[in-house]
């Protein structure tokens, strides 16, 4: 089955700097790659997603890139702010009727003042 | 809209006891999921349902049972709780096929401790 690896497990960046989180997946049939943000005491929330027919997608300070050949995708956060501190999860799915979305183990992002 | 609501939010059990976690969604979503979240392990899928009356196994189904008798509810049962089932449980729902519709909507979690 699908396996999603996520790195790093913890990341600390100065406020205003950029943060990059990387994920790799094993199943070449996966075609949907979302990113979720989990704030303390809350459930995860979708922040951006990308489908296999697109190489890059951007939404304000957040961008995601996908390399299907290498089977990896990355989350980029620019001009980081204190409210970006959270746990971020990448995930992958094949999009079939019985599809299961498989998550990475998460990255705890700390924004330092 | 309430979205996805989980009850109870906290529970302490003794080994061998049974309990049921209830998930309710008011968005008319077809798909519902139960995940567990453990430190350093991320979110692991326990069971899921692609529609009323259906259930399927996820990555870590052992020790759990589920039922989806009504479209808006998805129940997760522990028949004989074990300390290894101490975790935070999240329910989620989505409109339909993930690749087409995108978003999973999560509840706020249920923290279960098994002594």
Short mmCIF file of C-alpha atoms in Angstrom, two decimals:
data_model
loop_
_atom_site.label_atom_id
_atom_site.label_comp_id
_atom_site.label_asym_id
_atom_site.label_seq_id
_atom_site.Cartn_x
_atom_site.Cartn_y
_atom_site.Cartn_z
CA UNK A 1 0.00 0.00 0.00
CA UNK A 2 0.86 3.66 -0.05
CA UNK A 3 3.57 4.93 2.26
CA UNK A 4 4.15 8.64 2.86
CA UNK A 5 7.41 9.83 4.41
CA UNK A 6 7.63 13.38 5.79
CA UNK A 7 10.69 15.41 6.81
CA UNK A 8 11.71 17.04 9.03
CA UNK A 9 9.77 16.00 12.10
CA UNK A 10 10.52 19.33 13.77
CA UNK A 11 11.43 22.65 12.17
CA UNK A 12 12.27 25.99 13.79
CA UNK A 13 12.55 29.15 11.70
CA UNK A 14 12.88 32.84 12.51
CA UNK A 15 9.77 34.91 11.99
CA UNK A 16 9.86 36.31 8.49
CA UNK A 17 12.00 33.52 7.07
CA UNK A 18 10.77 30.70 4.83
CA UNK A 19 9.91 27.13 5.87
CA UNK A 20 10.01 24.05 3.64
CA UNK A 21 8.55 20.65 4.48
CA UNK A 22 9.15 17.69 2.19
CA UNK A 23 7.23 14.47 1.57
CA UNK A 24 7.78 11.40 -0.56
CA UNK A 25 5.22 8.78 -1.53
CA UNK A 26 5.58 5.22 -2.76
CA UNK A 27 2.54 4.50 -4.96
CA UNK A 28 2.88 5.99 -8.44
CA UNK A 29 -0.91 5.75 -8.84
CA UNK A 30 -1.47 8.45 -6.21
CA UNK A 31 -2.82 11.59 -7.83
CA UNK A 32 -4.00 13.88 -5.05
CA UNK A 33 -1.72 15.48 -2.45
CA UNK A 34 -3.21 17.68 0.29
CA UNK A 35 -1.55 19.47 3.18
CA UNK A 36 -3.24 19.86 6.55
CA UNK A 37 -2.44 22.19 9.43
CA UNK A 38 -3.24 21.19 13.00
CA UNK A 39 -3.28 23.80 15.72
CA UNK A 40 -3.03 22.83 19.37
CA UNK A 41 -6.15 21.07 20.61
CA UNK A 42 -7.86 21.14 17.22
CA UNK A 43 -8.48 18.78 14.36
CA UNK A 44 -6.40 19.12 11.16
CA UNK A 45 -7.58 21.60 8.55
CA UNK A 46 -6.85 21.63 4.84
CA UNK A 47 -4.59 24.51 3.80
CA UNK A 48 -3.66 23.63 0.24
CA UNK A 49 -3.77 20.69 -2.14
CA UNK A 50 -2.36 19.72 -5.51
CA UNK A 51 -3.41 17.22 -8.14
CA UNK A 52 -1.10 15.22 -10.37
CA UNK A 53 -1.76 17.24 -13.49
CA UNK A 54 -0.19 20.34 -11.91
CA UNK A 55 3.43 20.94 -10.91
CA UNK A 56 2.95 23.88 -8.58
CA UNK A 57 0.15 25.70 -6.79
CA UNK A 58 0.28 28.87 -4.76
CA UNK A 59 -2.10 30.53 -2.31
CA UNK A 60 -0.75 33.77 -0.83
CA UNK A 61 2.23 32.81 1.37
CA UNK A 62 1.79 29.07 0.87
CA UNK A 63 2.90 27.05 -2.13
CA UNK A 64 3.12 23.37 -2.93
CA UNK A 65 5.30 21.74 -5.58
CA UNK A 66 4.96 18.23 -7.01
CA UNK A 67 7.52 16.10 -8.81
CA UNK A 68 5.70 12.98 -10.03
CA UNK A 69 8.80 11.44 -11.55
CA UNK A 70 10.65 11.54 -8.25
CA UNK A 71 7.45 10.96 -6.25
CA UNK A 72 7.93 13.85 -3.91
CA UNK A 73 6.07 17.02 -3.03
CA UNK A 74 6.87 19.97 -0.80
CA UNK A 75 5.15 22.71 1.18
CA UNK A 76 6.70 26.17 1.13
CA UNK A 77 5.67 28.90 3.57
CA UNK A 78 7.18 32.33 2.95
CA UNK A 79 7.34 35.32 5.32
CA UNK A 80 6.46 33.13 8.26
CA UNK A 81 4.34 34.54 11.06
CA UNK A 82 3.68 33.40 14.67
CA UNK A 83 0.30 31.96 13.66
CA UNK A 84 2.08 29.56 11.31
CA UNK A 85 3.30 27.62 14.37
CA UNK A 86 1.46 24.28 14.19
CA UNK A 87 1.82 20.67 13.10
CA UNK A 88 1.66 20.15 9.33
CA UNK A 89 0.70 16.88 7.65
CA UNK A 90 1.16 15.88 4.06
CA UNK A 91 -0.99 13.13 2.55
CA UNK A 92 -1.53 11.16 -0.63
CA UNK A 93 -4.53 9.50 -2.25
CA UNK A 94 -5.36 7.59 -5.44
CA UNK A 95 -8.87 8.97 -5.67
CA UNK A 96 -10.68 5.68 -6.29
CA UNK A 97 -14.15 5.04 -4.82
CA UNK A 98 -12.60 3.03 -2.01
CA UNK A 99 -9.81 5.54 -1.70
CA UNK A 100 -7.92 5.98 1.50
CA UNK A 101 -5.92 9.05 2.24
CA UNK A 102 -2.58 8.18 3.82
CA UNK A 103 -0.89 10.79 5.99
CA UNK A 104 2.75 11.46 6.75
CA UNK A 105 3.85 11.56 10.38
CA UNK A 106 3.74 15.32 10.64
CA UNK A 107 6.14 18.24 11.06
CA UNK A 108 6.00 20.48 14.10
CA UNK A 109 6.82 24.00 12.92
CA UNK A 110 8.01 26.56 15.48
CA UNK A 111 8.19 30.21 14.45
CA UNK A 112 10.80 31.96 16.59
CA UNK A 113 10.35 35.66 17.48
CA UNK B 1 -23.28 24.60 10.91
CA UNK B 2 -21.73 22.39 13.56
CA UNK B 3 -19.64 20.48 10.99
CA UNK B 4 -18.20 17.29 12.51
CA UNK B 5 -18.98 16.66 16.17
CA UNK B 6 -17.35 13.97 18.28
CA UNK B 7 -18.57 12.71 21.65
CA UNK B 8 -17.22 12.24 24.21
CA UNK B 9 -14.20 14.57 24.11
CA UNK B 10 -12.42 12.81 26.96
CA UNK B 11 -12.76 9.35 28.46
CA UNK B 12 -10.78 7.19 30.85
CA UNK B 13 -11.30 3.43 30.66
CA UNK B 14 -9.97 0.43 32.49
CA UNK B 15 -8.44 -2.43 30.53
CA UNK B 16 -11.18 -4.72 29.24
CA UNK B 17 -13.97 -2.16 29.34
CA UNK B 18 -15.94 -1.32 26.25
CA UNK B 19 -17.03 2.01 24.85
CA UNK B 20 -18.34 3.73 21.75
CA UNK B 21 -17.22 7.00 20.21
CA UNK B 22 -19.86 8.84 18.25
CA UNK B 23 -19.22 11.02 15.23
CA UNK B 24 -21.97 13.14 13.72
CA UNK B 25 -21.77 15.36 10.64
CA UNK B 26 -24.39 17.78 9.36
CA UNK B 27 -22.91 18.40 5.89
CA UNK B 28 -24.62 15.46 4.11
CA UNK B 29 -21.19 13.95 3.37
CA UNK B 30 -20.97 10.48 1.88
CA UNK B 31 -17.57 9.50 3.24
CA UNK B 32 -16.63 9.22 6.91
CA UNK B 33 -13.38 8.16 8.55
CA UNK B 34 -11.91 7.34 11.94
CA UNK B 35 -8.23 8.12 12.55
CA UNK B 36 -6.04 7.76 15.59
CA UNK B 37 -3.20 10.15 16.35
CA UNK B 38 -0.23 9.08 18.42
CA UNK B 39 2.97 11.02 19.12
CA UNK B 40 5.44 10.59 16.27
CA UNK B 41 3.02 8.40 14.30
CA UNK B 42 0.87 10.97 12.56
CA UNK B 43 -2.71 10.14 11.62
CA UNK B 44 -3.47 6.49 10.99
CA UNK B 45 -6.74 5.35 9.43
CA UNK B 46 -8.69 2.84 11.54
CA UNK B 47 -11.89 2.31 9.52
CA UNK B 48 -13.84 4.27 6.97
CA UNK B 49 -17.18 4.31 5.21
CA UNK B 50 -18.01 5.27 1.63
CA UNK B 51 -21.74 5.54 2.31
CA UNK B 52 -24.59 4.62 4.62
CA UNK B 53 -24.49 0.94 5.52
CA UNK B 54 -20.90 0.43 4.34
CA UNK B 55 -17.65 0.09 6.27
CA UNK B 56 -14.09 -0.84 5.34
CA UNK B 57 -10.81 -1.46 7.12
CA UNK B 58 -8.04 1.10 7.17
CA UNK B 59 -4.41 0.78 8.21
CA UNK B 60 -4.92 -0.19 11.88
CA UNK B 61 -8.38 -1.81 12.27
CA UNK B 62 -7.61 -4.48 14.87
CA UNK B 63 -9.44 -4.07 18.18
CA UNK B 64 -12.04 -1.69 16.73
CA UNK B 65 -15.45 -2.05 15.14
CA UNK B 66 -17.54 0.54 13.33
CA UNK B 67 -21.08 1.03 12.14
CA UNK B 68 -22.75 3.50 9.75
CA UNK B 69 -26.45 2.90 10.17
CA UNK B 70 -27.31 6.50 9.35
CA UNK B 71 -25.57 8.68 6.80
CA UNK B 72 -24.79 11.40 9.33
CA UNK B 73 -23.35 9.12 12.04
CA UNK B 74 -20.25 6.95 12.23
CA UNK B 75 -19.66 4.98 15.43
CA UNK B 76 -16.31 3.60 16.58
CA UNK B 77 -16.44 0.81 19.14
CA UNK B 78 -13.83 -0.70 21.39
CA UNK B 79 -15.09 -4.07 22.64
CA UNK B 80 -12.28 -4.75 25.13
CA UNK B 81 -10.06 -1.73 25.61
CA UNK B 82 -6.28 -2.18 25.88
CA UNK B 83 -3.60 0.33 26.99
CA UNK B 84 -2.29 0.35 23.40
CA UNK B 85 -5.56 2.03 22.40
CA UNK B 86 -4.72 5.11 24.47
CA UNK B 87 -4.76 7.81 21.81
CA UNK B 88 -6.51 10.82 20.39
CA UNK B 89 -9.22 9.77 17.95
CA UNK B 90 -10.35 11.95 15.10
CA UNK B 91 -13.40 11.56 12.96
CA UNK B 92 -13.51 13.13 9.51
CA UNK B 93 -15.95 13.37 6.65
CA UNK B 94 -15.80 14.30 2.98
CA UNK B 95 -18.35 14.92 0.28
CA UNK B 96 -17.35 12.18 -2.12
CA UNK B 97 -14.40 10.82 -4.03
CA UNK B 98 -11.41 12.48 -2.47
CA UNK B 99 -9.61 13.35 -5.66
CA UNK B 100 -12.63 15.18 -7.02
CA UNK B 101 -13.88 16.99 -3.98
CA UNK B 102 -10.76 17.50 -1.94
CA UNK B 103 -11.31 18.39 1.62
CA UNK B 104 -11.54 16.22 4.71
CA UNK B 105 -13.41 17.93 7.53
CA UNK B 106 -12.18 16.85 10.95
CA UNK B 107 -13.80 16.89 14.35
CA UNK B 108 -11.91 18.27 17.33
CA UNK B 109 -10.84 14.88 18.62
CA UNK B 110 -11.61 12.51 21.47
CA UNK B 111 -8.85 11.79 23.96
CA UNK B 112 -9.08 8.22 25.27
CA UNK B 113 -6.93 6.86 28.09
CA UNK B 114 -6.93 3.16 28.90
CA UNK B 115 -5.46 2.27 32.29
#
